[in-house]
Amino acid sequence: MLPTSNPPPNEVKTFVEQWNALGKMKKLRLQVAIRDTLDLLKNVEVQAIIGPQSSAEAKFVTHLGEKAHVPILSFSATSPSLSPTQSPYFVRTTLNDSSKVKAITAIVEAFEWRKVVLIYEDTDYGNGIIPYLIEAFQEMDTHVPYRSIIPPFANDLQIVEELNKLTTMQTSVFVVHMTASLSSRLFVHANEAGMMSDGYAWIVTDGLSMILDPMNSSVMDSMQGVLGIQPYIPKSKSLHDFNMRWKRGILLKNPNSMTNELNHFGIWAYDTIWALAMAVERVGGTNSSFSKTETGKNSTDLATLGISERGEKLLKTILNTRFKGLSGEFHLVEGQLQSSAFEIFNVIGKGERVIGYWTPKKGLSRVFDTVDKIAYSTSMADLKNPIWPGDSTTIPKGWAVPIKGKKLIIGVPVKEGFREFVKVERDSHTNETTFEGFSIDVFCAVLDTLPFPLPHEFKPYMKPDGSSNGSYDDLLYQVHLQKFDVVVGDITIEANRSLYVDFTSPYTENGMSMVVPIKDNERNNAWIFLKPLSWDLWLTIGAAFIFTGVVVWILEHRSNAEFRGSCGQQIGTVLWFSFSTLVFAHSNVPYTTIVKILSEVQKWVTT
């Protein structure tokens, strides 16, 4: 089976006819079987089944395949909840959704968004990737404040109600992972709700991006500025030729048909058929036999299923098949196709524009090449500039004023004193209230530094006559009563107030001072006379007196016998002369005139 956006049976038959027309395997022909899976296994005894499109379908069919030892190949069941390692007879010939996680997170990291809302459908397909996304966002310190889960068969009213919740939030970056039928309606309603305007960012996974071409104009108009990822399939002559044959075959069957390029699922479907055909050719023979066990009359259909004798060998051959297909290198690792690269595109006009690529080894890059980089890149500079919703070229900050959000109510005290901090005045003619002062200016300056606009409203805490409505304690308690969100003013931080409000750091100079009584414990201290002067000053005074004594000794010891004697006597005389001048009690009378003058000067200084 070959999927397009809505493939009618004639188009599927056209694809099979084109494949059979190649005639490279004359012993093998494809057959379209619109029959029940159980019937194919029980009565037809098929060797392999291709075609479970959804992950839910693939789970059920894989269970039957395991019981009958028949390989089940799916080119569109992408949910990580279905694993070839847990279900050996399931072969995923498409990409696992978990392989797309790093490409998505690389985009978020490149534009430095710190919060992301996930929007996904409540199915195996939608839920499977979410744990991987959340874990990846946590590793890069990006918060997921909300997950919007939409039922697969949600009506328009349910979608609108969910979008209304999102409009009350400040986060404006959304990652959408859902099928085309649901996501197309989501974007139409998001556009009507004003969520496709300037400041918003949307990222879609390949579940939606693969079918953008067939969408009608109203959906495309609603998706302008959306970013998306899709697997990178290199262009080749074989792919171009097959597309031409595909279009001609569709037009021959239905001349009025709107033909489009094959999407990735269609290309993988073709490669899947080639892989199976090559495996069957290698195993040899097209006739299969099933061994059956005897069952009772009341046995269920599952109990009567036989076991394919060639199933295990065919499975191993499929897993080891490797060739150059339409999608590039077809190579299965652990039962599933390996990812190589993703295109990052931007929805503009009626189509999409590729703005970059992501690869596991190199990260983001503007062009796809095989040259190794020095380091893995998540830089915005490695992408072309996208056009954002609202036809804007400004990168969304990740925060937006909630369309239906509430304003921040700020309480302001009304008082007479210290009007330099807070000044509230009401115009008697217009009844308008103005708020001024240092506290108000500081708060407004903080708001200006935020990376997003914050709607707010100042409200005075006053009576109808314009007087204060209570004390500061009463004003702060209004926050606890949820009448105010914030209070701004010259408010002292006190312990009792901290019981019901949280304070910011003081906006004046930080510090702490205490007023304590002085306790006099120095009454019996013999050294209290030293307290009036500092130690530095006492040392300076002592050094000055000793210096004076040394100078006197130098000038007097030759002519004055009292300054002679042993070394110890001379040192004692110098010290005694120096300190005795404090009380004018020195007994050593100097002989020289200069020493007499120096002594008088020292007496005058000490007095």
XYZ file of C-alpha atoms in Angstrom:
607
model
C 0.000 0.000 0.000
C 1.302 3.428 -0.874
C 0.012 6.393 1.161
C -0.577 9.898 -0.075
C -2.698 12.501 1.678
C -5.878 10.560 0.937
C -5.061 7.691 -1.427
C -7.980 6.204 -3.364
C -7.702 2.553 -4.456
C -6.918 3.513 -8.078
C -3.788 5.381 -6.998
C -2.605 2.410 -4.953
C -3.136 0.137 -7.933
C -1.252 2.603 -10.133
C 1.737 2.448 -7.800
C 1.734 -1.365 -7.837
C 1.415 -1.410 -11.607
C 4.382 0.956 -11.933
C 6.466 -1.275 -9.674
C 5.519 -4.456 -11.520
C 6.253 -2.736 -14.854
C 9.928 -2.498 -13.927
C 10.103 -6.282 -14.356
C 13.422 -6.705 -12.575
C 12.091 -9.659 -10.604
C 10.048 -11.684 -13.057
C 9.198 -14.419 -10.573
C 7.774 -11.971 -8.083
C 4.679 -9.858 -8.517
C 2.927 -7.550 -6.064
C -0.701 -8.025 -5.203
C -3.007 -5.538 -3.496
C -5.094 -7.377 -0.932
C -7.931 -5.425 0.657
C -8.659 -8.148 3.172
C -8.622 -8.785 6.881
C -5.165 -9.458 8.343
C -6.356 -12.561 10.126
C -7.814 -13.857 6.872
C -4.518 -13.261 5.060
C -2.606 -15.221 7.682
C -5.124 -18.004 8.189
C -6.440 -18.679 4.697
C -4.035 -17.089 2.205
C -0.961 -17.932 4.320
C 1.010 -14.879 3.211
C 4.768 -14.776 3.785
C 4.892 -11.106 4.870
C 2.567 -8.153 5.356
C 3.252 -4.528 4.434
C 0.947 -1.758 5.402
C -0.096 -1.137 9.036
C -0.226 2.665 8.791
C -0.828 3.747 12.379
C 1.041 2.588 15.454
C -2.177 1.237 16.976
C -2.860 -0.871 13.883
C 0.742 -2.039 13.782
C 0.563 -3.237 17.394
C -2.388 -5.506 16.661
C -1.041 -6.811 13.351
C 2.398 -7.390 14.884
C 0.820 -9.550 17.584
C -0.679 -11.749 14.862
C 2.594 -11.771 12.942
C 4.539 -12.954 15.978
C 2.095 -15.772 16.546
C 2.325 -16.876 12.892
C 6.066 -16.044 12.502
C 5.232 -13.705 9.619
C 7.274 -10.462 9.268
C 5.184 -7.271 9.522
C 6.723 -4.299 7.709
C 5.430 -0.781 8.374
C 6.624 2.380 6.650
C 4.428 4.747 8.700
C 4.163 3.410 12.287
C 6.624 5.774 13.970
C 5.709 5.631 17.667
C 8.563 4.589 20.009
C 6.002 2.595 22.016
C 6.231 -0.034 19.271
C 9.756 -1.407 19.320
C 11.309 -4.035 17.032
C 13.452 -5.185 19.959
C 10.317 -6.076 21.930
C 8.398 -7.362 18.894
C 10.945 -9.284 16.790
C 8.642 -9.800 13.796
C 7.918 -6.081 13.502
C 10.158 -4.248 11.018
C 10.014 -0.446 10.963
C 11.046 0.814 7.529
C 10.551 4.416 8.596
C 12.121 6.608 11.270
C 11.403 6.187 14.949
C 9.867 9.367 16.381
C 12.527 9.415 19.093
C 15.157 10.087 16.398
C 13.541 13.479 15.746
C 13.861 14.715 19.324
C 17.390 16.112 19.064
C 16.524 18.012 15.884
C 13.576 19.675 17.661
C 15.557 20.518 20.793
C 18.392 21.912 18.663
C 15.957 24.452 17.180
C 14.694 25.432 20.640
C 18.250 25.787 21.924
C 19.324 27.819 18.898
C 16.684 30.486 19.550
C 17.287 30.370 23.340
C 13.736 29.567 24.380
C 13.538 28.524 28.030
C 9.903 27.382 28.103
C 7.967 25.254 25.624
C 4.379 23.980 25.557
C 3.781 20.561 23.981
C 0.589 20.013 21.962
C -0.120 16.446 20.889
C -2.945 14.038 20.214
C -3.987 11.393 22.710
C -2.958 8.326 20.681
C -0.024 5.920 20.598
C 1.467 8.097 17.891
C 1.037 11.308 19.891
C 2.055 10.001 23.314
C 5.042 7.951 22.204
C 7.494 10.796 21.627
C 6.553 12.916 24.668
C 8.771 11.230 27.329
C 11.767 11.590 25.014
C 11.006 15.269 24.368
C 10.581 16.110 28.046
C 13.808 14.337 28.985
C 15.718 16.146 26.231
C 14.310 19.532 27.287
C 15.253 18.868 30.914
C 18.836 18.121 29.891
C 19.091 21.529 28.201
C 17.331 23.298 31.106
C 14.190 24.101 29.118
C 10.969 23.900 31.114
C 7.708 22.381 29.856
C 5.087 24.237 31.943
C 2.071 22.641 30.255
C 1.160 19.723 28.008
C -1.916 20.160 25.840
C -3.470 16.768 25.065
C -6.178 16.753 22.392
C -8.359 13.687 21.703
C -7.933 12.292 18.170
C -11.617 12.811 17.363
C -11.943 16.181 19.096
C -14.556 18.502 17.659
C -13.945 22.168 16.937
C -15.357 23.252 20.302
C -12.898 21.061 22.208
C -9.988 22.427 20.194
C -11.079 26.022 20.813
C -11.425 25.384 24.557
C -7.894 23.999 24.715
C -6.526 26.958 22.768
C -8.303 29.319 25.167
C -6.264 27.785 27.991
C -3.075 28.446 26.071
C -3.998 32.097 25.496
C -3.965 32.664 29.273
C -0.341 31.523 29.548
C 2.806 33.544 29.025
C 4.675 30.829 27.109
C 4.491 31.487 23.379
C 6.545 28.590 21.950
C 4.611 25.473 20.941
C 5.749 22.086 19.636
C 2.950 20.278 17.777
C 3.003 16.511 17.266
C -0.184 15.157 15.724
C -1.630 13.833 12.495
C -2.607 16.082 9.610
C -6.383 15.798 9.996
C -6.269 17.102 13.565
C -3.407 19.580 13.299
C -4.880 21.295 10.240
C -7.972 22.203 12.270
C -5.779 23.200 15.208
C -3.923 25.824 13.177
C -7.099 27.235 11.660
C -8.530 27.829 15.139
C -5.178 29.059 16.490
C -5.125 31.682 13.752
C -8.657 32.761 14.641
C -7.623 33.017 18.312
C -4.771 35.403 17.444
C -2.039 32.877 18.246
C -0.436 33.059 14.792
C 0.669 36.648 15.313
C 3.902 38.435 16.176
C 5.642 36.995 19.246
C 4.534 33.385 18.791
C 6.628 30.442 17.583
C 5.342 27.075 16.339
C 7.342 23.936 15.558
C 5.709 20.934 13.868
C 7.024 17.402 13.539
C 7.051 15.430 10.311
C 3.626 13.926 10.995
C 2.232 17.231 9.744
C 5.088 18.543 7.639
C 4.987 15.607 5.224
C 1.547 16.517 3.905
C 1.781 20.307 3.608
C 1.502 20.320 -0.178
C -1.991 18.782 -0.409
C -3.454 21.135 2.216
C -6.077 23.658 1.205
C -5.313 27.345 1.113
C -7.110 28.199 4.376
C -4.889 25.817 6.330
C -1.723 27.065 4.648
C -2.709 30.666 5.336
C -3.113 29.760 9.009
C 0.348 28.191 9.187
C 2.414 31.117 7.921
C 5.683 31.394 9.851
C 5.590 27.865 11.269
C 8.884 25.989 11.588
C 9.033 22.260 10.952
C 11.305 19.298 10.482
C 11.166 16.512 7.937
C 13.582 13.730 6.985
C 16.160 14.732 4.416
C 15.945 12.656 1.229
C 18.693 13.442 -1.287
C 17.614 14.249 -4.821
C 18.483 11.662 -7.442
C 17.652 10.784 -11.029
C 15.864 7.596 -9.974
C 13.641 9.559 -7.589
C 12.845 12.146 -10.265
C 12.035 9.483 -12.855
C 9.784 7.604 -10.472
C 7.890 10.782 -9.576
C 7.238 11.403 -13.260
C 5.962 7.851 -13.786
C 3.823 8.207 -10.681
C 2.167 11.390 -11.906
C 1.573 9.982 -15.388
C -0.005 6.850 -13.943
C -2.354 8.867 -11.734
C -3.387 11.141 -14.602
C -4.077 8.165 -16.884
C -6.411 6.666 -14.322
C -8.024 9.959 -13.339
C -7.327 13.005 -15.568
C -9.046 15.329 -13.073
C -6.910 14.199 -10.149
C -4.825 16.746 -8.232
C -1.395 15.111 -8.319
C 1.322 15.996 -5.860
C 4.873 14.962 -5.226
C 5.248 11.732 -3.310
C 5.774 12.366 0.366
C 8.371 10.608 2.484
C 6.015 7.834 3.501
C 5.315 7.039 -0.138
C 9.024 6.873 -0.934
C 9.666 4.645 2.077
C 6.767 2.433 0.987
C 8.414 1.884 -2.380
C 11.765 1.064 -0.755
C 9.986 -1.282 1.659
C 8.520 -3.253 -1.223
C 11.936 -3.449 -2.870
C 13.518 -4.683 0.368
C 10.883 -7.388 0.802
C 11.126 -8.450 -2.844
C 14.906 -8.745 -2.629
C 14.637 -10.762 0.584
C 12.084 -13.164 -0.914
C 14.291 -13.573 -3.979
C 17.275 -14.478 -1.793
C 15.313 -16.926 0.339
C 14.147 -18.598 -2.856
C 10.733 -19.794 -3.958
C 7.396 -18.109 -3.536
C 5.389 -20.999 -2.132
C 5.157 -21.082 1.615
C 3.915 -23.694 4.000
C 2.376 -23.270 7.427
C 2.484 -25.894 10.122
C -0.805 -26.098 11.982
C -1.723 -27.604 15.298
C -4.857 -29.564 15.974
C -7.547 -27.531 17.701
C -10.968 -28.191 19.092
C -14.279 -27.169 17.624
C -14.606 -24.172 19.940
C -11.126 -22.794 19.241
C -10.745 -19.132 18.337
C -9.350 -17.865 15.058
C -6.072 -16.993 16.783
C -5.710 -20.549 18.031
C -6.111 -21.917 14.512
C -3.309 -19.795 13.070
C -0.452 -21.777 11.627
C 3.241 -21.023 11.891
C 5.226 -20.057 8.808
C 8.150 -22.409 8.296
C 10.102 -19.792 6.344
C 9.168 -16.765 8.440
C 12.266 -16.677 10.630
C 14.633 -17.049 7.674
C 12.764 -14.396 5.698
C 12.894 -12.022 8.674
C 16.673 -12.373 9.016
C 17.105 -11.786 5.284
C 14.969 -8.625 5.422
C 16.987 -7.255 8.339
C 20.249 -7.868 6.461
C 19.032 -6.312 3.202
C 20.899 -3.188 2.189
C 20.638 -1.229 -1.053
C 20.432 2.245 -2.589
C 16.737 3.128 -2.702
C 14.681 6.168 -3.626
C 15.099 7.508 -0.087
C 18.848 6.983 -0.111
C 20.726 4.271 1.733
C 18.267 1.611 2.938
C 19.838 0.081 6.030
C 18.032 -1.426 9.019
C 19.637 -1.365 12.461
C 17.908 -3.252 15.268
C 14.865 -3.715 13.084
C 14.293 -0.107 12.040
C 15.499 2.496 9.573
C 18.267 4.740 10.830
C 18.014 8.512 10.667
C 20.696 10.479 8.889
C 19.529 14.084 8.614
C 16.505 16.354 8.877
C 15.494 19.406 6.910
C 14.364 22.455 8.869
C 11.815 24.431 6.904
C 9.738 27.570 7.257
C 6.157 27.786 5.928
C 5.966 30.807 3.623
C 3.192 31.523 1.134
C 1.852 28.370 -0.484
C 4.874 26.249 0.282
C 7.903 25.798 2.440
C 11.449 27.167 2.398
C 14.348 25.127 3.758
C 16.347 27.249 6.228
C 18.818 24.616 7.379
C 19.645 21.038 8.194
C 20.318 18.962 11.277
C 22.553 15.903 11.444
C 23.505 13.788 14.479
C 27.216 14.558 14.097
C 27.215 18.219 13.049
C 24.041 19.634 14.517
C 22.652 22.659 12.677
C 23.984 23.889 9.339
C 22.732 26.084 6.512
C 23.705 23.681 3.753
C 23.820 19.917 3.690
C 27.335 18.634 3.160
C 29.550 15.778 4.264
C 32.406 17.905 5.575
C 33.014 17.200 9.247
C 32.725 20.116 11.649
C 34.972 20.692 14.604
C 32.065 20.733 17.054
C 28.354 20.052 17.248
C 26.411 23.260 16.557
C 23.191 24.578 18.035
C 23.839 28.157 16.940
C 21.137 30.309 15.402
C 23.794 31.663 13.025
C 23.879 28.254 11.318
C 20.287 28.693 10.099
C 18.864 31.070 7.534
C 16.638 33.808 8.935
C 13.043 32.553 9.105
C 9.835 34.530 8.740
C 7.839 34.203 11.950
C 4.053 34.270 12.470
C 2.618 37.698 11.839
C 5.064 38.158 8.939
C 7.693 39.196 11.483
C 11.470 38.949 11.241
C 11.961 39.459 14.991
C 12.782 36.288 16.890
C 10.029 35.494 19.425
C 11.296 35.852 22.978
C 9.390 32.809 24.153
C 7.195 34.959 26.377
C 4.135 36.896 25.356
C 1.456 38.922 27.031
C -1.415 36.483 27.561
C -4.223 37.355 25.172
C -6.759 36.628 27.878
C -4.453 37.006 30.851
C -4.945 39.118 33.981
C -3.029 42.247 34.925
C -0.653 42.322 37.860
C -2.383 44.349 40.601
C 0.120 46.426 42.581
C -0.822 47.919 45.926
C 0.697 51.294 46.846
C 0.579 52.844 50.354
C -0.939 56.286 50.861
C 0.864 58.426 53.450
C 1.910 61.950 54.268
C 5.574 61.602 55.200
C 8.602 60.566 53.136
C 6.941 61.450 49.850
C 10.314 61.103 48.132
C 9.790 57.327 48.242
C 6.075 57.085 47.467
C 3.794 59.895 46.353
C 0.153 59.205 45.479
C -2.004 62.051 44.197
C -5.531 62.071 42.820
C -6.714 64.716 40.375
C -10.039 66.024 41.657
C -11.168 67.007 38.147
C -10.299 63.858 36.168
C -10.295 61.470 39.155
C -7.025 60.041 37.808
C -4.420 58.847 40.276
C -0.691 59.350 39.692
C 2.071 57.331 41.355
C 5.560 58.768 41.781
C 8.592 58.372 43.979
C 11.813 56.425 44.248
C 10.095 53.116 45.087
C 7.828 53.383 42.040
C 10.772 54.256 39.787
C 12.773 51.237 40.983
C 9.842 48.882 40.346
C 9.256 50.266 36.850
C 12.968 49.925 36.072
C 12.792 46.247 37.033
C 9.813 45.738 34.711
C 11.768 47.300 31.860
C 14.538 44.706 32.240
C 12.165 41.760 31.783
C 12.403 39.968 28.405
C 8.635 40.275 27.992
C 6.021 42.947 28.662
C 4.165 42.497 31.936
C 0.721 44.115 32.100
C 0.215 45.756 35.485
C -1.937 48.283 37.293
C -1.124 50.420 40.341
C -3.886 50.702 42.931
C -3.681 53.000 45.974
C -4.555 51.592 49.382
C -6.887 54.443 50.305
C -10.380 55.227 51.452
C -12.916 57.010 49.218
C -11.970 60.315 50.834
C -8.333 59.877 49.767
C -6.888 59.030 53.177
C -4.916 55.894 54.008
C -6.974 52.736 54.408
C -4.765 51.302 57.139
C -1.270 50.599 58.369
C 1.536 48.960 56.428
C 0.702 45.677 58.172
C -2.875 45.950 56.900
C -1.632 46.724 53.384
C 0.685 43.708 53.287
C -2.056 41.438 54.563
C -4.065 42.317 51.447
C -1.516 40.273 49.463
C -2.332 37.276 51.618
C -6.026 37.920 50.948
C -5.206 37.996 47.188
C -6.569 41.517 46.760
C -3.115 42.664 45.634
C -0.476 40.645 43.784
C 2.414 42.891 44.782
C 2.974 45.818 47.155
C 5.504 48.540 46.285
C 6.686 51.149 48.759
C 9.095 52.096 51.538
C 8.185 49.044 53.582
C 10.388 47.780 56.396
C 11.178 44.074 56.458
C 9.912 42.704 59.763
C 9.563 39.184 61.108
C 5.804 39.313 61.658
C 5.230 40.570 58.110
C 7.296 37.719 56.666
C 4.683 35.268 57.914
C 2.262 36.117 55.103
C 4.343 37.859 52.382
C 7.739 37.388 50.737
C 10.100 40.343 50.552
C 12.542 41.159 47.765
C 16.089 42.238 48.493
C 16.214 45.843 49.762
C 16.528 48.300 46.899
C 18.545 50.714 49.069
C 22.143 50.054 50.114
C 22.454 46.647 51.702
C 23.646 46.482 55.282
C 22.581 46.055 58.893
C 22.880 48.238 61.974
C 21.959 47.581 65.594
C 21.382 49.875 68.586
C 22.538 48.205 71.826
C 23.249 49.537 75.361
C 26.873 50.099 76.359
C 28.029 47.968 79.281
C 30.886 49.487 81.346
C 33.195 46.633 82.396
C 36.410 48.712 82.513
C 36.169 50.190 86.037
C 38.761 47.841 87.535
C 41.048 47.808 84.497
C 44.540 49.212 85.330
C 45.246 49.871 81.672
C 42.173 51.973 81.057
C 44.392 55.076 80.694
C 45.459 53.681 77.320
C 41.888 53.705 75.909
C 41.703 57.378 74.803
C 44.472 56.882 72.232
C 44.907 54.166 69.636
C 47.823 51.760 69.694
C 49.276 53.311 66.567
C 49.350 56.707 68.244
C 50.933 55.340 71.447
C 53.669 53.631 69.435
C 54.321 56.842 67.500
C 54.669 58.853 70.740
C 57.058 56.283 72.226
C 59.195 56.232 69.112
C 59.370 60.047 69.124
C 60.615 60.167 72.738
C 63.224 57.483 72.124
C 64.396 59.312 69.029
C 64.742 62.528 71.080
C 66.788 60.718 73.734
C 69.130 59.274 71.133
C 69.677 62.722 69.600
C 70.404 64.228 73.044
C 72.877 61.428 73.817
C 74.722 62.002 70.541
C 75.067 65.711 71.299
C 75.874 65.426 75.064
C 77.900 62.278 75.767
C 81.250 63.845 74.764
C 80.931 66.962 76.927
C 78.568 65.753 79.699
C 79.868 63.082 82.078
C 76.304 62.122 83.114
C 75.744 60.681 79.602
C 78.783 58.412 79.914
C 79.501 55.089 81.525
C 78.823 51.515 80.499
C 76.558 50.669 77.557
C 73.695 49.764 79.890
C 74.083 52.993 81.865
C 74.042 55.079 78.709
C 70.862 53.350 77.417
C 69.183 53.895 80.791
C 70.179 57.570 80.779
C 68.746 58.038 77.272
C 65.405 56.409 78.168
C 65.170 58.225 81.509
C 65.878 61.598 79.927
C 63.305 60.987 77.197
C 60.378 60.022 79.410
C 61.244 62.336 82.338
C 60.518 65.307 80.119
C 56.811 64.316 80.312
C 56.742 65.564 83.906
C 59.738 67.933 83.680
C 61.598 65.804 86.229
C 64.832 65.000 84.406
C 67.937 65.383 86.570
C 70.375 65.333 83.692
C 71.006 68.992 82.916
C 72.262 69.444 79.349
C 75.407 71.474 78.713
C 75.103 72.347 75.042
C 72.864 75.140 73.865
C 71.195 73.120 71.072
C 70.150 70.379 73.523
C 68.708 73.003 75.863
C 66.635 74.403 72.972
C 65.523 70.854 71.974
C 64.474 70.122 75.568
C 62.381 73.282 75.740
C 60.670 72.398 72.453
C 59.868 68.912 73.757
C 58.444 70.389 76.955
C 56.232 72.682 74.921
C 55.019 69.768 72.722
C 54.235 67.499 75.691
C 52.232 70.191 77.413
